[in-house]
Short mmCIF file of C-alpha atoms in Angstrom, two decimals:
data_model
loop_
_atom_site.label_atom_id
_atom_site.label_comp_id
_atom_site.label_asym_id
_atom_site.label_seq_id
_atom_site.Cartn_x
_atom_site.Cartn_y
_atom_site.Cartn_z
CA UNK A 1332 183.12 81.52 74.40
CA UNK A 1333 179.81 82.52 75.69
CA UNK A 1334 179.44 81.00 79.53
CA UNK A 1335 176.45 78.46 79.86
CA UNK A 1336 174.24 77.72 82.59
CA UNK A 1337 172.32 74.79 83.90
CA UNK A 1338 169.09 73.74 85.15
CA UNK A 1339 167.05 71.08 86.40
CA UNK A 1340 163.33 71.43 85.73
CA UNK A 1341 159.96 69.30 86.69
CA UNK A 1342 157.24 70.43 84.63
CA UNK A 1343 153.65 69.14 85.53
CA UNK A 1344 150.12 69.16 84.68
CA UNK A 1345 146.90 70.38 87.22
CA UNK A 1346 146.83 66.66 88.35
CA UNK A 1347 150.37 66.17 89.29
CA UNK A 1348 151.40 64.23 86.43
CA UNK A 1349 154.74 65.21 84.25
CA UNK A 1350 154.94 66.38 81.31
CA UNK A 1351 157.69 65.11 79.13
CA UNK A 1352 157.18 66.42 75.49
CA UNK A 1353 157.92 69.83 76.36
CA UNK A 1354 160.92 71.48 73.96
CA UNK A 1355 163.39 74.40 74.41
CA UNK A 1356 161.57 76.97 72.75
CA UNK A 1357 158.49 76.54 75.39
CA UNK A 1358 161.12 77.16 77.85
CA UNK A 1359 161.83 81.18 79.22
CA UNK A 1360 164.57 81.61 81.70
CA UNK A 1361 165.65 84.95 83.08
CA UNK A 1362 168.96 85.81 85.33
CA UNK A 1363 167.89 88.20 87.15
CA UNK A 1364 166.31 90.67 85.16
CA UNK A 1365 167.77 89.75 82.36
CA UNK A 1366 166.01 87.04 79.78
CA UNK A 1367 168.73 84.96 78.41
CA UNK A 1368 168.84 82.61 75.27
CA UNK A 1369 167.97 78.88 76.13
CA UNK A 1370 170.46 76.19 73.90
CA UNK A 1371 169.23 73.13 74.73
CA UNK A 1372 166.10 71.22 76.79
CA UNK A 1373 166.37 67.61 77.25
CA UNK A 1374 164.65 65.44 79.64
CA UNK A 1375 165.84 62.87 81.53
CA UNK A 1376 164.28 59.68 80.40
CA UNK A 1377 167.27 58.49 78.22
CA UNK A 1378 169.34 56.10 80.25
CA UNK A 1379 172.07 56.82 81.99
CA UNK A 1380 175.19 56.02 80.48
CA UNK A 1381 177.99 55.48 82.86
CA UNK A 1382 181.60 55.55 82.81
CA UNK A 1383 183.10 52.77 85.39
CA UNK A 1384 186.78 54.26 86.27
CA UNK A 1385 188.83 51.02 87.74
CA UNK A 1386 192.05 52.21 89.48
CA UNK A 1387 194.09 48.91 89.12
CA UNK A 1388 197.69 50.61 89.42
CA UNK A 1389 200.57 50.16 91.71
CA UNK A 1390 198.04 50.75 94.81
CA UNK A 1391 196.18 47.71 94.37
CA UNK A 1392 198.72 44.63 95.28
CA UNK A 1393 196.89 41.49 96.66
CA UNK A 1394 193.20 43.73 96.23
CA UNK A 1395 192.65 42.19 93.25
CA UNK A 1396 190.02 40.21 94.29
CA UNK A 1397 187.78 42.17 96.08
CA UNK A 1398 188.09 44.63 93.27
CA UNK A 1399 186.49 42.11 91.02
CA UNK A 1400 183.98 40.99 93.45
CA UNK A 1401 183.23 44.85 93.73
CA UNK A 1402 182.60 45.49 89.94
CA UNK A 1403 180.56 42.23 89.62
CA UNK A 1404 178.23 43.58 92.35
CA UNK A 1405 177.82 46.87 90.59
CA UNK A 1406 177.40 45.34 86.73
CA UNK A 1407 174.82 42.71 88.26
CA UNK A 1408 172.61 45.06 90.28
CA UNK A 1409 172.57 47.87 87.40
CA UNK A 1410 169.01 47.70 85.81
CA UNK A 1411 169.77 46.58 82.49
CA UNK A 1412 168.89 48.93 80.07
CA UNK A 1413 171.83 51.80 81.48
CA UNK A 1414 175.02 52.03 79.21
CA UNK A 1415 178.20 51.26 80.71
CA UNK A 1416 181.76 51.54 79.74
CA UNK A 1417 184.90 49.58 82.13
CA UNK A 1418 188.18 51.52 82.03
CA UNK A 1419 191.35 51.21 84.03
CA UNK A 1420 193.60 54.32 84.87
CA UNK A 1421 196.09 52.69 86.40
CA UNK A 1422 199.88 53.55 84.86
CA UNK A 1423 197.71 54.15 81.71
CA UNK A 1424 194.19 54.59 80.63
CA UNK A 1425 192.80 52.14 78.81
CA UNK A 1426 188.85 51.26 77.45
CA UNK A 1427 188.37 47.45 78.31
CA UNK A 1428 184.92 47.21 76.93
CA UNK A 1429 183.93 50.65 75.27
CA UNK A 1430 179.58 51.13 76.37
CA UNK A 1431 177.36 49.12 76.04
CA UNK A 1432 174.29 47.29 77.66
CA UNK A 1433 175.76 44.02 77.11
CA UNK A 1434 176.44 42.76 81.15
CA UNK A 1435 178.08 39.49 80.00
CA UNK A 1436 180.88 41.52 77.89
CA UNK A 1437 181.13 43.86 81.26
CA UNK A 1438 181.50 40.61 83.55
CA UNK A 1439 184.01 39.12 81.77
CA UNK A 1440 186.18 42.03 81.22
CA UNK A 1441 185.30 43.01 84.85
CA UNK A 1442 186.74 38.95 86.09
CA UNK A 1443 189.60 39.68 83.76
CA UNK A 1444 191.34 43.47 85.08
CA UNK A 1445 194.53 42.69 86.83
CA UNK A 1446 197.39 45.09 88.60
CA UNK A 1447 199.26 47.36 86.88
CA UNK A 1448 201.96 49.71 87.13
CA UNK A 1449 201.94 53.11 87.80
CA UNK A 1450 199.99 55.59 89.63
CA UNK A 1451 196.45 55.98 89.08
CA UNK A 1452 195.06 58.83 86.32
CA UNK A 1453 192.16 59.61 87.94
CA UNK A 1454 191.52 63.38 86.57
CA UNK A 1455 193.20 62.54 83.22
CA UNK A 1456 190.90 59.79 83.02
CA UNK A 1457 187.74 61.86 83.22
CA UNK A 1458 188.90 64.59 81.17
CA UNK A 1459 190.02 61.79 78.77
CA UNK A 1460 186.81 59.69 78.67
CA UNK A 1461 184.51 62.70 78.84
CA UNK A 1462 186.20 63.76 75.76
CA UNK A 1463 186.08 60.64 73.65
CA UNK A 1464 183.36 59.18 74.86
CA UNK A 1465 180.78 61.29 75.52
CA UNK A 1466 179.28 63.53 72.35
CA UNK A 1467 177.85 65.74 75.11
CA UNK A 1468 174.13 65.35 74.12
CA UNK A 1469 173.91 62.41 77.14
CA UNK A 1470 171.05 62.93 79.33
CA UNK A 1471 172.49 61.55 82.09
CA UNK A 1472 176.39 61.14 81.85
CA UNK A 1473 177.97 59.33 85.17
CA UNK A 1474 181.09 58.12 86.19
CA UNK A 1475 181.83 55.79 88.86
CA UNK A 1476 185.49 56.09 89.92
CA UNK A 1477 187.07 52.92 92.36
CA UNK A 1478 190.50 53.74 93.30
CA UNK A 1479 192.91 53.12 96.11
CA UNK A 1480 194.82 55.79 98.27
CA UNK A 1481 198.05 55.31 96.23
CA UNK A 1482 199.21 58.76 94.45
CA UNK A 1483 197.67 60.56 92.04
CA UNK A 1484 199.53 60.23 89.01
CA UNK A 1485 197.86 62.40 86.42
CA UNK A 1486 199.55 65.65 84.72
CA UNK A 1487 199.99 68.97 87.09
CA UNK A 1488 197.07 70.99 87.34
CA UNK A 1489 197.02 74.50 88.75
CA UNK A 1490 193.78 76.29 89.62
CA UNK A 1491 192.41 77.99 86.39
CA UNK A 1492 192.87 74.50 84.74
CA UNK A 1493 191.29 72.69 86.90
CA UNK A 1494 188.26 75.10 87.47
CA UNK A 1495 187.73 75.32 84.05
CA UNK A 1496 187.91 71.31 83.92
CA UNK A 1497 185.21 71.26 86.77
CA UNK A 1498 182.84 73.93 84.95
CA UNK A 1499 183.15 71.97 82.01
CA UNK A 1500 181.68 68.49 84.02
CA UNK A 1501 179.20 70.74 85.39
CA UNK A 1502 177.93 72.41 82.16
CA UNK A 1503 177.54 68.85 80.73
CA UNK A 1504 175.75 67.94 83.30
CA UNK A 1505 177.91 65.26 84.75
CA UNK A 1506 177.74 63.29 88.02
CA UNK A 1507 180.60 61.58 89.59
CA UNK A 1508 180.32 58.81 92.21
CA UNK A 1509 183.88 58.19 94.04
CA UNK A 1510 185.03 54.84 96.52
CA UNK A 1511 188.21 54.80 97.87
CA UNK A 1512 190.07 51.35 99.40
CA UNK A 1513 193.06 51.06 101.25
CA UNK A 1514 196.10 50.06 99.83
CA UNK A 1515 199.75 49.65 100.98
CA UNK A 1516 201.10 52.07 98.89
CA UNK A 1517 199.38 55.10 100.77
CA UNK A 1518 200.19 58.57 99.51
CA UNK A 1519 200.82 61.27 102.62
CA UNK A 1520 198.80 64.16 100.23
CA UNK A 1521 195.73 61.68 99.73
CA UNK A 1522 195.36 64.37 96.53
CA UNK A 1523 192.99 61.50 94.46
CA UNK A 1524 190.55 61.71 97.94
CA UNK A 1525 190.55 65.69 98.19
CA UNK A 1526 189.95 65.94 94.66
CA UNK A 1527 186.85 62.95 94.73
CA UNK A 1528 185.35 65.07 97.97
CA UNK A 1529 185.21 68.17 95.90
CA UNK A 1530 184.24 66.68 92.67
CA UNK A 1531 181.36 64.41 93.72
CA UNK A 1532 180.49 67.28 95.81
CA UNK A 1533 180.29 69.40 93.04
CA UNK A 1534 178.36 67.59 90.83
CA UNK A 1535 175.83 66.04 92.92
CA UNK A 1536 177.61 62.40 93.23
CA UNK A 1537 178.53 60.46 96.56
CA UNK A 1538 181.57 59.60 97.95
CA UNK A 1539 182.89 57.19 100.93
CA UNK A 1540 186.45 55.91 101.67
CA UNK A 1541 186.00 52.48 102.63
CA UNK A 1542 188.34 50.78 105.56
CA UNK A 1543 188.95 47.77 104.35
CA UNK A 1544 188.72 46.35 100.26
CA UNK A 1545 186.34 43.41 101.49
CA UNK A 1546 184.06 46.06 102.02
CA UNK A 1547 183.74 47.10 98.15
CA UNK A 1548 180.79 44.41 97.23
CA UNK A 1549 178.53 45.68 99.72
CA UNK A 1550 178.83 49.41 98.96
CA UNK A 1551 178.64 48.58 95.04
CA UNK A 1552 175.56 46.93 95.23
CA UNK A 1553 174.08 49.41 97.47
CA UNK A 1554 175.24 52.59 95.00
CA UNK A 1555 174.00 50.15 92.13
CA UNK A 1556 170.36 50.13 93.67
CA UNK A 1557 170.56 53.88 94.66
CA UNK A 1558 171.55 54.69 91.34
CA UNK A 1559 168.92 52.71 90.06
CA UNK A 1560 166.28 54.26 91.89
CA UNK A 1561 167.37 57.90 91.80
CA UNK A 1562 167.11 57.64 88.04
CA UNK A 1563 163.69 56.29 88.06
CA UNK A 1564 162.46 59.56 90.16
CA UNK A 1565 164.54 62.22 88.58
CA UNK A 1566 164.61 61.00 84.98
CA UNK A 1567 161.48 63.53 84.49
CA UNK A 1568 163.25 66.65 85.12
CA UNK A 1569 164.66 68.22 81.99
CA UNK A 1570 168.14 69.55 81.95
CA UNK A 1571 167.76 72.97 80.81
CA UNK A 1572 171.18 75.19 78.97
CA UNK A 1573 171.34 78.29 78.82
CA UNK A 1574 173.53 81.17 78.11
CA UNK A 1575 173.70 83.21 81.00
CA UNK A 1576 174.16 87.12 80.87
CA UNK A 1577 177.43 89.20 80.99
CA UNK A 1578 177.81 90.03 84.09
CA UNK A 1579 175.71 86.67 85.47
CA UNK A 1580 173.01 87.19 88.51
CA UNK A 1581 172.87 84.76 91.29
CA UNK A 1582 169.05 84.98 91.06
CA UNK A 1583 167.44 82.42 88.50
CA UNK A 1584 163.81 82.15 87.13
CA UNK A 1585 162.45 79.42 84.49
CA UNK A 1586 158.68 79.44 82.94
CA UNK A 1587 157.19 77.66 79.95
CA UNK A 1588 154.70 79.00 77.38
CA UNK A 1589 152.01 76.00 77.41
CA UNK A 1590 149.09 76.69 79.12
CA UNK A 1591 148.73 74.64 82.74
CA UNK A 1592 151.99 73.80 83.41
CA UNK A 1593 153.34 74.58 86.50
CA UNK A 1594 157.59 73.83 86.63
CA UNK A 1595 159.61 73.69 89.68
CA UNK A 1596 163.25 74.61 89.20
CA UNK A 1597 166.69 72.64 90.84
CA UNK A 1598 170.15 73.72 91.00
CA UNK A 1599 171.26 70.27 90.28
CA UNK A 1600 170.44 66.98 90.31
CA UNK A 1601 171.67 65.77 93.49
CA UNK A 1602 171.21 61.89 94.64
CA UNK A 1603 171.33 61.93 98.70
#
């Protein structure tokens, strides 16, 4: 299969304003020296339609609570018009309310999710979700993973596999967001933590291990609001695909046909 690249793009007019109507075949990009076909340009402005992972497995004991209280925070701070789906990966994954805008459905099925057995899925939950819920045209695909510090209980993964799994989130432009809570049932490898670290490092998301589960409301509402706000200054770069050339360059340039435009080009689309 032919390897894809990404990139971020702000196009602009002489008096600083964006321009949002461009389309991929305005758009030249060149690795290195070498111009390279572009697949795909699609701006930002769609909403962001977010996946809200919900460890609720063996880790989670007398938590319940300020789990709940957590989600409640997030679903209620949200600006309304973002798609979100709730699942739980705990012992199994399951789709509690599949997405939607609708916050009362999310509330409800938020007050409802209850402990379960089993170790958490956490990477078979993305791979799983991304797969059947996502038809890979989002704009801005998210996932917002809770979990506890009890084991990681999805199938083995050695390197290649999970590489390729990471390119894959990256190609598709994906961002994760990961909180961790204490639990009783800590795991000595803390393997669900390492991989959150390198995967919300990876694809521009934020991560924090919280010290106590009372702590959850606060930092929900706070990524709510951040979220919120990133989206409404970076919705007007376009994500730009590309096939990039065999052997690949690290160098990257990006310029579009139309007449005054001037474009500024991003790696990724990082929130701080």
């Amino acid at each position: 299969a032919q390897d894809l690249g990404l990139v971020y793009v702000f196009a602009m007019n002489q008096t600083g304003q964006p321009i949002t109507d461009l389309t991929s075949e305005e758009f030249s990009i060149a690795e290195g020296e070498t111009q390279v076909k572009v697949v795909s340009a699609q701006i930002g402005t769609e909403p962001m339609k977010i996946a809200l992972l919900v460890d609720n497995g063996a880790g989670l004991d007398d938590q319940i609570n300020p789990l709940r209280d957590g989600l409640v925070a997030f679903l209620e701070t949200l600006p309304p018009q973002h798609l979100v789906g709730l699942f739980t990966i705990g012992g199994q994954i399951q789709r509690r309310v599949d997405f939607t805008t609708d916050r009362a459905e999310l509330l409800a099925a938020a007050r409802a999710v209850f402990p379960d057995r089993g170790n958490a899925r956490y990477l078979d939950g993305i791979r799983e979700t991304l797969d059947r819920g996502f038809d890979g045209d989002e704009a801005w695909p998210v996932f917002v993973a809770i979990l506890t510090d009890s084991p990681e209980g999805s199938a083995n993964m050695n390197d290649p596999r999970y590489n390729r799994f990471v390119g894959s989130l990256v190609s598709a432009g994906v961002t994760i967001h990961a909180v961790h809570i204490p639990s009783r049932q800590r795991s000595a490898s803390n393997l669900s933590q390492n991989y959150s670290i390198h995967l919300t490092g990876t694809t521009g998301g934020r991560y924090a291990a919280l010290t106590a589960p009372t702590g959850l409301q606060d930092y929900m509402t706070k990524l709510a609001t951040d979220m919120g706000a990133f989206y409404d200054g970076a919705s007007p770069l376009y994500r730009v695909i590309y096939e990039r050339p065999d052997p690949p360059e690290d160098r990257v340039s990006v310029s579009v046909e139309r007449q005054a435009v001037e474009v500024y080009l991003f790696g990724d689309r990082h929130m701080p």
